[in-house]
Short mmCIF file of C-alpha atoms in Angstrom, two decimals:
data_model
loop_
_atom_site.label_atom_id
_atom_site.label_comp_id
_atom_site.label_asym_id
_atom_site.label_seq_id
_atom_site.Cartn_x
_atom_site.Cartn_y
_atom_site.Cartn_z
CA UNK F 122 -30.34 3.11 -7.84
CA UNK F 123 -27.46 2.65 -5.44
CA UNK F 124 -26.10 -0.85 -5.53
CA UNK F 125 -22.80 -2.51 -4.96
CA UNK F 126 -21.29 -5.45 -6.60
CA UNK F 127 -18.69 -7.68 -5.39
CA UNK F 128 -17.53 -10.03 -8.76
CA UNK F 129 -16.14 -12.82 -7.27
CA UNK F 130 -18.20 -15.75 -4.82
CA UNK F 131 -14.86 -16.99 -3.46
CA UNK F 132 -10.91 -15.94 -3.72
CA UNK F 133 -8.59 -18.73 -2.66
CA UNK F 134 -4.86 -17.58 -1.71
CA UNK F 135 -2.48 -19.23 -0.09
CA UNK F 136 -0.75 -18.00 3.00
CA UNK F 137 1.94 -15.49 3.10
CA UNK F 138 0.27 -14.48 -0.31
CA UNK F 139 -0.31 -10.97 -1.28
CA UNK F 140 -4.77 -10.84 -1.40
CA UNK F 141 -7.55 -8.65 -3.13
CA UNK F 142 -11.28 -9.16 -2.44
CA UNK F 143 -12.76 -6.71 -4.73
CA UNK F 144 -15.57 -4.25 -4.87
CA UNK F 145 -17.34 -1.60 -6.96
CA UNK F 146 -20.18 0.31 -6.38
CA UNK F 147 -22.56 2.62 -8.14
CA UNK F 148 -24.01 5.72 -5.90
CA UNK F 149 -25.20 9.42 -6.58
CA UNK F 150 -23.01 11.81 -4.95
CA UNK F 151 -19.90 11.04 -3.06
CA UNK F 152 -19.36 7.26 -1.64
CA UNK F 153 -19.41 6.47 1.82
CA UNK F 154 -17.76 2.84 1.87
CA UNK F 155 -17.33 -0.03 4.00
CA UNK F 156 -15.92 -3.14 4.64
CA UNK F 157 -17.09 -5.88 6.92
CA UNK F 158 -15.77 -9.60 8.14
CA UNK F 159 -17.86 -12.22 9.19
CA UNK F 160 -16.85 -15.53 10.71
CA UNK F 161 -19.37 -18.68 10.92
CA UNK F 162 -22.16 -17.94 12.86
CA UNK F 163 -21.59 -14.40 13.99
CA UNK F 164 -22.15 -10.60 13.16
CA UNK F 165 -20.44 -8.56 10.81
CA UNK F 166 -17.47 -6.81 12.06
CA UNK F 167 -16.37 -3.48 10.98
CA UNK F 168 -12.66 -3.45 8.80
CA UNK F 169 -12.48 -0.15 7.70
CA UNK F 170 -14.19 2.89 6.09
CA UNK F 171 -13.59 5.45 3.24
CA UNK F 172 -15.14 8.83 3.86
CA UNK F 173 -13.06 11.43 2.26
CA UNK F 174 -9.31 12.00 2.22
CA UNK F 175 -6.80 9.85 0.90
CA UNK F 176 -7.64 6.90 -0.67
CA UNK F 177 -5.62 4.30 0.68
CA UNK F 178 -7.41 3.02 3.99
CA UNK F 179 -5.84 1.36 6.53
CA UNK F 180 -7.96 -0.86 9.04
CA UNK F 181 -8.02 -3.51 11.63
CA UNK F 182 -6.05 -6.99 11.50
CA UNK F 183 -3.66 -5.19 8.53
CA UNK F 184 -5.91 -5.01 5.84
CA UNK F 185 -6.15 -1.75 3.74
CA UNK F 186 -8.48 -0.53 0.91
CA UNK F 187 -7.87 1.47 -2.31
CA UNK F 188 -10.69 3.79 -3.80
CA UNK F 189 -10.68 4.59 -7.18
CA UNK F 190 -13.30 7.03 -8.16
CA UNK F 191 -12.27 6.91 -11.96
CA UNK F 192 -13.01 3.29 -11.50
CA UNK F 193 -15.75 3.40 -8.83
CA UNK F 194 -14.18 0.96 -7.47
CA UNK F 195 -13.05 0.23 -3.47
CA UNK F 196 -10.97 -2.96 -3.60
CA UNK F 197 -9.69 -4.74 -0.54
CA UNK F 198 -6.22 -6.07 0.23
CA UNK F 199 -3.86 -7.55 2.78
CA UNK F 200 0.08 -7.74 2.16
CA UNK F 201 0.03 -11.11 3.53
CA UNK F 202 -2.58 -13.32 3.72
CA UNK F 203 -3.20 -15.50 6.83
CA UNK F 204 -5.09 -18.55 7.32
CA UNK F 205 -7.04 -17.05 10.06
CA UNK F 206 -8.49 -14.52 6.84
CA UNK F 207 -10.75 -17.39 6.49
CA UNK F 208 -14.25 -15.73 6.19
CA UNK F 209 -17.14 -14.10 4.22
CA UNK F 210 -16.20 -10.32 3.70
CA UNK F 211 -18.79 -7.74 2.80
CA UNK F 212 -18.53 -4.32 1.13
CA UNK F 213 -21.15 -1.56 1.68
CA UNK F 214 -22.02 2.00 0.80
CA UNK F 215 -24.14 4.35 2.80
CA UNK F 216 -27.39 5.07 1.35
CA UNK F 217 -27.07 8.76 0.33
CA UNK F 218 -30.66 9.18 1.45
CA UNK F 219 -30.29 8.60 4.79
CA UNK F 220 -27.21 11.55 4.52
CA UNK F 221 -24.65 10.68 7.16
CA UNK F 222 -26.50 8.47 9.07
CA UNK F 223 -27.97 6.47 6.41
CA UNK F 224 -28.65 2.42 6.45
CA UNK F 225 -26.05 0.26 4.38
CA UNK F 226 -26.53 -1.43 1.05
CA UNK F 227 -24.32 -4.60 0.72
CA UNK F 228 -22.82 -6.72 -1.91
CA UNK F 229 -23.39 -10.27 -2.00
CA UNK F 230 -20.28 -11.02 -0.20
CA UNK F 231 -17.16 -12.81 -1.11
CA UNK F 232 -15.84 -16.11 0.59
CA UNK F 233 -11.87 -15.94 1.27
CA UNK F 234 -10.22 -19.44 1.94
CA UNK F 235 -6.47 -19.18 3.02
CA UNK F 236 -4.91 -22.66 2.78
CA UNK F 237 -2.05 -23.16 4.83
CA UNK K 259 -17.89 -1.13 26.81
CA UNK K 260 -20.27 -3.33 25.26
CA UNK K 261 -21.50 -4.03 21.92
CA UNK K 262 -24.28 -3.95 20.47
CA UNK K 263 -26.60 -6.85 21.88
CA UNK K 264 -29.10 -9.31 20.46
CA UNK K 265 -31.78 -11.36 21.94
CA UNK K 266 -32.69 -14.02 21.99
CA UNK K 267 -29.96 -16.05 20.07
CA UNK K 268 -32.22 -18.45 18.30
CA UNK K 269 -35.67 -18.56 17.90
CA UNK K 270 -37.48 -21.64 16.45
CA UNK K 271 -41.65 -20.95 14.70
CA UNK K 272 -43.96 -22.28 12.98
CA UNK K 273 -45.46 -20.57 9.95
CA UNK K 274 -48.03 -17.96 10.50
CA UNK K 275 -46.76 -17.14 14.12
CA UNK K 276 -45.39 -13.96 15.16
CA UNK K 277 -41.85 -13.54 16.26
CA UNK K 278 -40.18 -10.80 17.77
CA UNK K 279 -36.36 -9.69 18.36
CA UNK K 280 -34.67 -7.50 20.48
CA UNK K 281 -31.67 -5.27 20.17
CA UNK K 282 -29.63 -2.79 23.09
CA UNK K 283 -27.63 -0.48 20.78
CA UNK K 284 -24.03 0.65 22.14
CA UNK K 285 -24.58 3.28 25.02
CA UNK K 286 -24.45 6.38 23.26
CA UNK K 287 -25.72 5.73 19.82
CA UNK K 288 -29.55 6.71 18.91
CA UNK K 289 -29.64 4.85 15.69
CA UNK K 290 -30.78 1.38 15.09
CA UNK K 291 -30.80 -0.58 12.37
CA UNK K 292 -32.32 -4.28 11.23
CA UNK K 293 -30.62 -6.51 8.37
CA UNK K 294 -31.84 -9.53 7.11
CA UNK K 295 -29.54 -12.20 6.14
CA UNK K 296 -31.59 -14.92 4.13
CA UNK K 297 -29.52 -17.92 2.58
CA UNK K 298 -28.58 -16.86 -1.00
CA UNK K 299 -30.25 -13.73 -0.64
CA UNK K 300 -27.04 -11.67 1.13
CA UNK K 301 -27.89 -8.86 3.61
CA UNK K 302 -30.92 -7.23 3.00
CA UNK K 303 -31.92 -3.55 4.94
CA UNK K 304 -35.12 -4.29 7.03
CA UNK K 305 -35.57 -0.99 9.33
CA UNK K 306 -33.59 1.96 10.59
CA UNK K 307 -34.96 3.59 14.01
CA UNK K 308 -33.49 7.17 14.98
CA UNK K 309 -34.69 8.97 18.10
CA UNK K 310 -37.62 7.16 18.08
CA UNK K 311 -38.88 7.28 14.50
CA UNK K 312 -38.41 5.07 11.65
CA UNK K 313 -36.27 6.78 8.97
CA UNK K 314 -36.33 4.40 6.12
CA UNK K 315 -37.86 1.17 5.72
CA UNK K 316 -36.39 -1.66 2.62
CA UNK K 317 -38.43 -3.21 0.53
CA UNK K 318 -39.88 -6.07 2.92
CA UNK K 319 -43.96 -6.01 2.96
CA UNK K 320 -45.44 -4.57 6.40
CA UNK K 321 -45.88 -7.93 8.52
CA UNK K 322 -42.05 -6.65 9.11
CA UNK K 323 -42.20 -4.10 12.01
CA UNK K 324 -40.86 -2.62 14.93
CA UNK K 325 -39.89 0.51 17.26
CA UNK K 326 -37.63 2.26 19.59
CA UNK K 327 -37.91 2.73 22.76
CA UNK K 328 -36.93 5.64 24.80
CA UNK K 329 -33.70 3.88 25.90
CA UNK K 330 -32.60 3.79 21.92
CA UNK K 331 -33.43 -0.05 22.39
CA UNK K 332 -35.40 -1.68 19.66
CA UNK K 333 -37.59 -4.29 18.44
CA UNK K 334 -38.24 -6.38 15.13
CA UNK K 335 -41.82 -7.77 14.59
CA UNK K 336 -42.51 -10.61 12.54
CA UNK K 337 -46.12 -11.26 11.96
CA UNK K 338 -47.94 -14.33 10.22
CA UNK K 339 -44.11 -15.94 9.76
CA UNK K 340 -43.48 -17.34 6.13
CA UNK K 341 -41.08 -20.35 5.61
CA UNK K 342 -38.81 -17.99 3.79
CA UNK K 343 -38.27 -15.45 6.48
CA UNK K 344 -36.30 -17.76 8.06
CA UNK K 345 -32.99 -16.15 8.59
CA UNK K 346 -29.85 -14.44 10.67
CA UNK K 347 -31.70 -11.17 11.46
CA UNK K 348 -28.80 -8.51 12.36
CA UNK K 349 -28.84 -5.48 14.27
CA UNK K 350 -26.34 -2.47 14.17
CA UNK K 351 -25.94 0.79 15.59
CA UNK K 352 -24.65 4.10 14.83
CA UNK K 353 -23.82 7.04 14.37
CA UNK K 354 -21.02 7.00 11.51
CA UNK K 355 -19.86 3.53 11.48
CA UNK K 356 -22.45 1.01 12.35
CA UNK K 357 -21.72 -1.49 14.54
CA UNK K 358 -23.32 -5.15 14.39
CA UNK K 359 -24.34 -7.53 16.92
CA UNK K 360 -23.95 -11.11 16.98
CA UNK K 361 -27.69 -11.44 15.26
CA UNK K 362 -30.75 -13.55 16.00
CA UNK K 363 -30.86 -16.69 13.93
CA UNK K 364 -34.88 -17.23 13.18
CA UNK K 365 -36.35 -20.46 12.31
CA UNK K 366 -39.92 -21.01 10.71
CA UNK K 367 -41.36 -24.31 10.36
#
């Protein structure tokens, strides 16, 4: 079955700091991956994708993702950390049922405090 | 252009009452999906809608429901409403990346 885990609840960093939220995943066939933010009381919004290619990922507000197939892993990180990080991040892989248009399965989600 | 749209915000019902949700996908995108996000549970896959059809249902029992409309707009049916169902119900469309809206947050009581 296709599942992802995130280990960690919360990460606590302070600001400036160097952060990793991180993910693995276990899927038949090749990994479509996600990342998603989400702030009190809203939706998810989308951070960035791995589909194929390299596997260093850049997305929005600076934050980047490593995949490691060896490792089936897709770890998330940010150079420097900023309170405003403050939120409950999600990783996801497509359901390879569904092929390319296939519904997400998410990890439990990890909480990311930024103290000042 | 706009996002993906939810309605209504909140909804507030009491137990074995039926409840339903709307979503407007971004113009363009034919695929619809419903997530529910139950305290402690994480996000859970409810539905997917494409063209019209359902594609793939989770593993939610089948007072969970809903359809697409011509316009690619959909709704989620909730039928003799549980205490536990209460929950952020989120909608996304696609294709590729799927994009969320800002959810329906449904209270039974």
């Amino acid at each position: 079955a296709q599942s992802v885990a995130q280990p960690e609840d919360q990460v606590n960093v302070a600001e400036g700091n160097p952060l990793t939220v991180k993910c693995t995943y276990s899927v038949s066939g090749n990994p479509y991956l996600f990342w998603y933010v989400q702030y009190p009381n809203r939706g998810l919004q989308f951070l960035l994708k791995y589909i194929t290619g390299d596997n260093l990922v850049k997305g929005s507000y600076g934050f980047e993702a490593e995949f490691n197939k060896s490792q089936t892993s897709f770890h998330l990180k940010k150079p420097s950390a900023l309170v405003s990080d403050s939120a409950l991040y999600f990783c996801a892989v497509r359901d390879p049922r569904g092929g390319s248009q296939g519904n997400l399965i998410f990890g439990k989600g990890t909480k990311l405090s930024v103290k000042p | 252009e706009a996002g993906v749209t939810q309605s209504p915000t909140h909804l507030i019902k009491t137990r074995g009452q039926q409840a339903t949700l709307r979503c407007s996908p971004i113009s363009g995108h034919t695929s619809v999906y419903w997530y529910q996000q139950a305290l402690g549970l994480g996000l859970q896959f409810l539905l997917w809608y494409d063209e019209g059809e359902e594609r793939n249902r989770g593993n939610f029992p089948p007072r969970f429901s809903g359809r697409q409309f011509p316009n690619y707009s959909s709704e989620l049916n909730v039928n003799a409403l549980e205490l536990e169902d209460s929950a952020l119900y989120l909608c996304a469309s696609s294709p590729g990346t799927q994009y969320f809206g800002p959810g329906t947050r449904l209270t039974v009581l």
